[in-house]
Coordinates of C-alpha atoms in Angstrom, one line a residue:
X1 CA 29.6 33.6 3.1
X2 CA 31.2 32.7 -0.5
X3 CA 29.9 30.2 -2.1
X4 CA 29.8 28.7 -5.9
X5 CA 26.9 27.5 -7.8
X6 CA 26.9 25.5 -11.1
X7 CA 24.1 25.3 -13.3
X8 CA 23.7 21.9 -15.8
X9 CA 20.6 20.1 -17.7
X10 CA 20.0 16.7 -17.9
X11 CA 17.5 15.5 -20.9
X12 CA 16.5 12.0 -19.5
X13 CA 16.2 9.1 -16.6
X14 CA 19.2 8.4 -14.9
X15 CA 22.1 8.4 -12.3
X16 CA 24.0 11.0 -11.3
X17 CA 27.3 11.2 -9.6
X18 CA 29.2 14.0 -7.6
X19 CA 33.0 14.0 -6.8
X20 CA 35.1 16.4 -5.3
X21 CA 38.5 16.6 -4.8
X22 CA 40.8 18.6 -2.9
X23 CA 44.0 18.5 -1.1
X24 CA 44.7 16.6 2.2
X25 CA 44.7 19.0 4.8
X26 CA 45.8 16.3 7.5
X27 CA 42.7 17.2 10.2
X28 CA 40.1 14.7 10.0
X29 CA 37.8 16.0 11.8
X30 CA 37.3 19.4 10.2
X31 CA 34.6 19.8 7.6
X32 CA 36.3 22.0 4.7
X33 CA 33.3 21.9 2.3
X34 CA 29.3 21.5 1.8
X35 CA 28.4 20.2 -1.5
X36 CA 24.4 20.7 -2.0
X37 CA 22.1 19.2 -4.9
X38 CA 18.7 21.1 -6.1
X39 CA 16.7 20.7 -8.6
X40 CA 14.2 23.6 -10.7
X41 CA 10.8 23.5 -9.7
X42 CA 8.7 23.7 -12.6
X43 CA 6.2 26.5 -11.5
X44 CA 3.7 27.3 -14.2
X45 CA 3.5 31.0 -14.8
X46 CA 5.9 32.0 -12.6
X47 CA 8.8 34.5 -12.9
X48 CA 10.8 33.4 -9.9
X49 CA 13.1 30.4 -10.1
X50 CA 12.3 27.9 -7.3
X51 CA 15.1 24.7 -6.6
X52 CA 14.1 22.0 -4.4
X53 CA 17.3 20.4 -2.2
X54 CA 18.0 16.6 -3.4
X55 CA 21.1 15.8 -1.5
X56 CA 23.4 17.6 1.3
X57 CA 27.1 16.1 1.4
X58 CA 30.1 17.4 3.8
X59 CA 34.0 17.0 2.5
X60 CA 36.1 17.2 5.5
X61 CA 39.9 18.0 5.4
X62 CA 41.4 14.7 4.9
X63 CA 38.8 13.4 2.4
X64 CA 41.1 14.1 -0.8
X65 CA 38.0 12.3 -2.6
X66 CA 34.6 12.5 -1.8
X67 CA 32.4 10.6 -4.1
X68 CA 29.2 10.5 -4.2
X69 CA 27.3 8.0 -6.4
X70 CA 23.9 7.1 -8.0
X71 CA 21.6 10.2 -7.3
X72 CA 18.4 9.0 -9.4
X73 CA 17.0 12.2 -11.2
X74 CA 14.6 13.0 -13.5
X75 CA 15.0 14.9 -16.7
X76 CA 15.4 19.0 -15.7
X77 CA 17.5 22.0 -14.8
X78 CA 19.8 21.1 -11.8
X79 CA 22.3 23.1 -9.5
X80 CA 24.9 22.0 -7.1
X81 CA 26.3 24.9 -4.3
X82 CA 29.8 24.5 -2.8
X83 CA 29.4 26.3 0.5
X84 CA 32.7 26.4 3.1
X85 CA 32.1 23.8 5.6
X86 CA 32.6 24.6 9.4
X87 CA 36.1 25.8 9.1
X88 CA 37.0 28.3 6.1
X89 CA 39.6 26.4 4.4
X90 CA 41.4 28.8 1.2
X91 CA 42.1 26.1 -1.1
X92 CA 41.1 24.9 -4.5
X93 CA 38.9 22.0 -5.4
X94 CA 38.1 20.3 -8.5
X95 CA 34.3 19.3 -8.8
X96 CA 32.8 16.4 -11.8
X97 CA 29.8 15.2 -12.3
X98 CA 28.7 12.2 -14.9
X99 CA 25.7 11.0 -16.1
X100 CA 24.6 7.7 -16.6
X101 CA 21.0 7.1 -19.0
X102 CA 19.0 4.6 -16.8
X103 CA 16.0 3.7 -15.9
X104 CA 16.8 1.6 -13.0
X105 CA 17.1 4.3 -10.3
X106 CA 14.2 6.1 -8.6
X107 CA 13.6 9.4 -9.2
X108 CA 14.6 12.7 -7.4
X109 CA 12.1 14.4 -6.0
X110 CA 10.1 11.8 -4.9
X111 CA 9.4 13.0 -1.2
X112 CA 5.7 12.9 -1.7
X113 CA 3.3 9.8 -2.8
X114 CA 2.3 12.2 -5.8
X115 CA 5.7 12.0 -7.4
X116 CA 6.8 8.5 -6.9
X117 CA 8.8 6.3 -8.6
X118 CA 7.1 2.9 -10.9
X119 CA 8.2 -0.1 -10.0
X120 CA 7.1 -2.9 -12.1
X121 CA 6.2 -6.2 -10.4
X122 CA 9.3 -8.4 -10.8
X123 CA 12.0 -6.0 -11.0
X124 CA 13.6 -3.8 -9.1
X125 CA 15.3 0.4 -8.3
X126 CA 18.1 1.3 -6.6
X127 CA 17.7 4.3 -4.6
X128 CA 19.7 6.4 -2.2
X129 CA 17.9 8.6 0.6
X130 CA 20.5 11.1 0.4
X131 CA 21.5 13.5 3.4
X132 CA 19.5 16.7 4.0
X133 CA 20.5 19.6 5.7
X134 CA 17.2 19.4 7.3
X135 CA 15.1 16.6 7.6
X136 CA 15.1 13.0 6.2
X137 CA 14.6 12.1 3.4
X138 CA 12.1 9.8 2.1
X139 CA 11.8 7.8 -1.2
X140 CA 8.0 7.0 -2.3
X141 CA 7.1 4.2 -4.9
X142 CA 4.1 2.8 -6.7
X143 CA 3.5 -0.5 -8.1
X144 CA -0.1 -2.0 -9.4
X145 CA -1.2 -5.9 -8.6
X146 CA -3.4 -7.1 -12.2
X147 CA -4.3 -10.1 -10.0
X148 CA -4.5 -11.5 -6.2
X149 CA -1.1 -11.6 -5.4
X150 CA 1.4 -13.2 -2.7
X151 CA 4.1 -10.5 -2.8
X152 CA 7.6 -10.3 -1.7
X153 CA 9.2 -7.4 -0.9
X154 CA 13.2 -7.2 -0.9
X155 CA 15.3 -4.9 0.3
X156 CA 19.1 -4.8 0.6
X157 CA 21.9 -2.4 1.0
X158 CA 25.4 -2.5 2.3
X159 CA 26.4 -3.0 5.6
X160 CA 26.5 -0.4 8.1
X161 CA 28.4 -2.3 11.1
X162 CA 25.7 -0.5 13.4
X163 CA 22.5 -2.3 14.3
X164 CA 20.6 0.5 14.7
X165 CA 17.1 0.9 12.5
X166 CA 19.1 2.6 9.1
X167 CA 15.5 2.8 7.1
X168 CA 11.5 2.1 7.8
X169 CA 9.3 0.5 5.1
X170 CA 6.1 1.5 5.1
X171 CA 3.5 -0.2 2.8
X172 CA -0.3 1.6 2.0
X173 CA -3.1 0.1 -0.6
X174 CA -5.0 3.4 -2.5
X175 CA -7.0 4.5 0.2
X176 CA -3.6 5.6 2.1
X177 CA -4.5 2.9 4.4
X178 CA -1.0 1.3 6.1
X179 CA -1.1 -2.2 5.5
X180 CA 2.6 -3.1 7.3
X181 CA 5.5 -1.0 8.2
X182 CA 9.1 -3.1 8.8
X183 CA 12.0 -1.5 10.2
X184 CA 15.8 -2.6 8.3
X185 CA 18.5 -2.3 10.7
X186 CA 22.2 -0.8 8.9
X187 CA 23.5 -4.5 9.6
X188 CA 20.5 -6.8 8.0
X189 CA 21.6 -6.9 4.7
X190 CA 18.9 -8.3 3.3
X191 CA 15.1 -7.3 4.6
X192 CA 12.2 -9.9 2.7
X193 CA 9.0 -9.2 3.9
X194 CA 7.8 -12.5 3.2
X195 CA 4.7 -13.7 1.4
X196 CA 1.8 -11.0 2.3
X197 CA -1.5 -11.6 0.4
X198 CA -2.8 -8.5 -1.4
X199 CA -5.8 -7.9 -3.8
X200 CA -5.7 -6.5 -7.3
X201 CA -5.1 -2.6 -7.5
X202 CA -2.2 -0.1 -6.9
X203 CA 0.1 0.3 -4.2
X204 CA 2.8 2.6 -2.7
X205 CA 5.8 2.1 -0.5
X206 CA 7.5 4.6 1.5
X207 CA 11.4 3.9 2.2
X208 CA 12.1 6.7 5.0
X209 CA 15.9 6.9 6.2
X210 CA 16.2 6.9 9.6
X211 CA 20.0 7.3 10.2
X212 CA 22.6 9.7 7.5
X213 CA 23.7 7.6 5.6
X214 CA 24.5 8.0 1.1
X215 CA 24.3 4.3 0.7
X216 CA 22.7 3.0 -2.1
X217 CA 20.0 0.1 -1.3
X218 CA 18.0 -2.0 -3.9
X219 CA 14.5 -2.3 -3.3
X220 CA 12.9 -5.6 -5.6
X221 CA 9.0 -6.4 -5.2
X222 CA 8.2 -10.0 -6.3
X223 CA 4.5 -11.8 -6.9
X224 CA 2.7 -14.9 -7.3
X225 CA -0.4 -15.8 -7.8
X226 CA -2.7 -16.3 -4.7
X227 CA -4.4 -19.9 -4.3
X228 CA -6.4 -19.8 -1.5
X229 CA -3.7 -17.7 0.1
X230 CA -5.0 -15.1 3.7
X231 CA -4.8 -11.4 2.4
X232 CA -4.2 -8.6 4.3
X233 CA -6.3 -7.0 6.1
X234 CA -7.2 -9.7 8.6
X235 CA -5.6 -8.1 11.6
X236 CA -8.8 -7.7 13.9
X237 CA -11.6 -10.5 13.9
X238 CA -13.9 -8.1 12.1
X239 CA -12.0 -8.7 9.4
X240 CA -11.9 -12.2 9.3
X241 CA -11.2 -14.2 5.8
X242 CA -13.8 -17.3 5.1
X243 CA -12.0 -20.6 5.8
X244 CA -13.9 -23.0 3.8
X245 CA -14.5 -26.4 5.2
X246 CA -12.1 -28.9 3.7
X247 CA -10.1 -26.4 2.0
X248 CA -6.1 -25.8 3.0
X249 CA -5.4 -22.1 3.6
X250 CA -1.9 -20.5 3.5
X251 CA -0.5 -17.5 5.5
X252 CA 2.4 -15.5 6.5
X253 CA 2.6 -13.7 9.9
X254 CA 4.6 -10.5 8.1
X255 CA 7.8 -9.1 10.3
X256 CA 6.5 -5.4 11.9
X257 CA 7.4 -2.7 13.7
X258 CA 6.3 -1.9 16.7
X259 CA 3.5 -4.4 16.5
X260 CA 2.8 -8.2 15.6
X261 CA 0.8 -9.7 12.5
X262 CA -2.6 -11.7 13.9
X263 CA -4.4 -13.5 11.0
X264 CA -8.2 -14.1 11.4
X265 CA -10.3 -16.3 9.4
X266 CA -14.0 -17.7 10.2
X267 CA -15.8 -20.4 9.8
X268 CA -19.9 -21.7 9.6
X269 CA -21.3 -24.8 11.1
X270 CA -25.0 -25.6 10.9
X271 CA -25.7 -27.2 14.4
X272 CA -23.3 -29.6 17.2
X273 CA -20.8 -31.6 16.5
X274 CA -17.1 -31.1 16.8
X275 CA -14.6 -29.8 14.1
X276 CA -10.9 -31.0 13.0
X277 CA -8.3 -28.2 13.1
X278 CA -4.9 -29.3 10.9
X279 CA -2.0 -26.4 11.6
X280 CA 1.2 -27.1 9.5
X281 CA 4.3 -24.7 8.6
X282 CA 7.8 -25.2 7.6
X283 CA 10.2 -26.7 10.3
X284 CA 12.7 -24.0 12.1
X285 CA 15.5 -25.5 14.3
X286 CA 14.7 -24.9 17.9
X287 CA 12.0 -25.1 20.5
X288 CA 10.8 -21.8 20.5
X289 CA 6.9 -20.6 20.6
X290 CA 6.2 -19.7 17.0
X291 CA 2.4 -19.6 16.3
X292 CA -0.7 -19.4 18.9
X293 CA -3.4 -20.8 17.4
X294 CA -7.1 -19.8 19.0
X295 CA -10.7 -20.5 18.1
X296 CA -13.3 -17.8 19.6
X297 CA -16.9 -18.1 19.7
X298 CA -18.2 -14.5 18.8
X299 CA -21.0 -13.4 22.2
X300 CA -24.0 -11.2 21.6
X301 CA -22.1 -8.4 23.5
X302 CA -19.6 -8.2 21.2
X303 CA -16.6 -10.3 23.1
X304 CA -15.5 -12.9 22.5
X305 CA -15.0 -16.3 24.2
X306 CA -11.8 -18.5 23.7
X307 CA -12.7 -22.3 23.0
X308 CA -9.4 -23.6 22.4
X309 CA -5.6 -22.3 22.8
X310 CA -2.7 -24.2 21.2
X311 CA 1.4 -23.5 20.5
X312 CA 2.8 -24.9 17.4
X313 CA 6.4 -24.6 18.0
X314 CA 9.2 -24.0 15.2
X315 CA 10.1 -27.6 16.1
X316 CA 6.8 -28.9 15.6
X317 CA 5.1 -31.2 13.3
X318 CA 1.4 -31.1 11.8
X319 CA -0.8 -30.0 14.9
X320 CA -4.3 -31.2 15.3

């Protein structure tokens, strides 16, 4: 099989883009050439050169221009390998790459939670989970919270016409615990998250691609501080956050996948009597079943019995 390789450096943070062009051949369906992205692995005391694979892109036939933009990479040695595609096509190409100096793109390799990508609290990277010949591939970041924190997560890309799931969000505190995982479809556009409630300390996010695809998305994690605000984990009643008498607590049923958000909080009182339970949230147009609100009495076997049930609709005013 021939092949060419080309060999370049890059000396800083940044973007890099591919193009190739060729002449029309007129069969669209034919793949005429493989364009694939490594990068050196710097292996300490080692002899033999090692490169990592960053990106896989075809260039069929009728392409003329194949462009392929925004590849966030790190400062290092780098190849790129122009393979013949399915059908062996004898004809030239021109290949071009540029360089843009940033620091707003994530950074190639980033596969594994030990190599990923800052993000600072307020800002934002664009990344790309480019093709692989094998595999998918999956872009890890880190961010740290210096206080309680209601963060937002945002995460947009172009459309993709398809509604099938295009990427899977996965967020984990520093014990590799998963605190959420949302799914963003190739036509949603825009994916928030929502407020969740996190304490102070680092996190990492996982953005795993789920479908080929070489489109760039933007990925933007927002805070606030946290006044008297439900952090996560409160899943299971074990893990019930203190709702103080007379005090107003917020909360935010986060979007999963595969699974729904339960928030549990729990309460003290010293002997009988009965107890006033105010459950407010923003009106939605419709009469759908939004929120089920339940109080349980914890039993010495470990169940535990339901008091009360009630359905605060999107419709729906303060419930009491």
């Amino acid at each position: 099989e021939d092949y060419e390789a080309y060999v370049f450096d890059v000396a800083s943070n940044g973007a890099l883009n591919i193009v190739l062009e060729h002449e029309n051949v007129t069969d669209p369906g034919k793949c005429g050439w493989v364009v694939t992205l490594y990068k050196l692995l710097d292996k300490v005391n080692s002899k033999e050169k090692e490169y990592k694979e960053l990106a896989y892109y075809e260039s069929f036939w009728a392409d003329v221009t194949s462009d392929w933009k925004d590849i966030g990479i790190t400062p290092g040695t780098y190849c790129i390998m122009v393979t013949p595609g399915l059908y062996f096509l004898e004809s030239e190409y021109t290949l071009k790459t540029t360089f843009t100096e940033s620091d707003s793109y994530e950074k190639e390799p980033n596969d594994v939670k030990a190599d990923a990508t800052p993000v600072a609290v307020g800002y934002g990277k664009y990344g790309n989970t480019s093709n692989r010949s094998s595999g998918t591939d999956m872009d890890w970041y880190t961010f740290t919270l210096d206080q309680d924190s209601c963060v937002n997560i945002s995460f947009t890309h172009p459309d993709g016409t398809f509604p099938v799931v295009g990427w899977t969000i996965t967020l984990y505190n520093a014990d590799n615990q998963k605190i959420t995982q949302f799914a963003s479809r190739r036509t949603d556009l825009v994916l928030k998250t929502g407020k969740l409630g996190l304490k102070t300390g680092t996190y990492h996010l996982c953005v795993e691609a789920q479908t080929d695809s070489a489109d760039e998305y933007t990925l933007v994690i927002g805070s606030e501080k946290a006044v008297n605000f439900e952090f996560e984990f409160n899943d299971i009643p074990e893990e019930a956050i203190a709702l103080p008498q007379g005090i107003s607590m917020s909360g935010s049923l986060a979007d999963r996948l595969l699974s729904l958000d339960k928030d549990y909080y729990k309460f003290n009182v010293e002997g009988n009597g009965y107890i006033d339970l105010t459950f407010t949230h923003e009106l939605q147009e419709g009469d759908k079943n939004g929120w089920n609100i339940r109080v349980l009495k914890p039993l010495p076997d470990g169940t535990y019995y339901e008091i009360v049930r009630r359905i605060s609709k999107w419709n729906s005013g303060a419930m009491e």
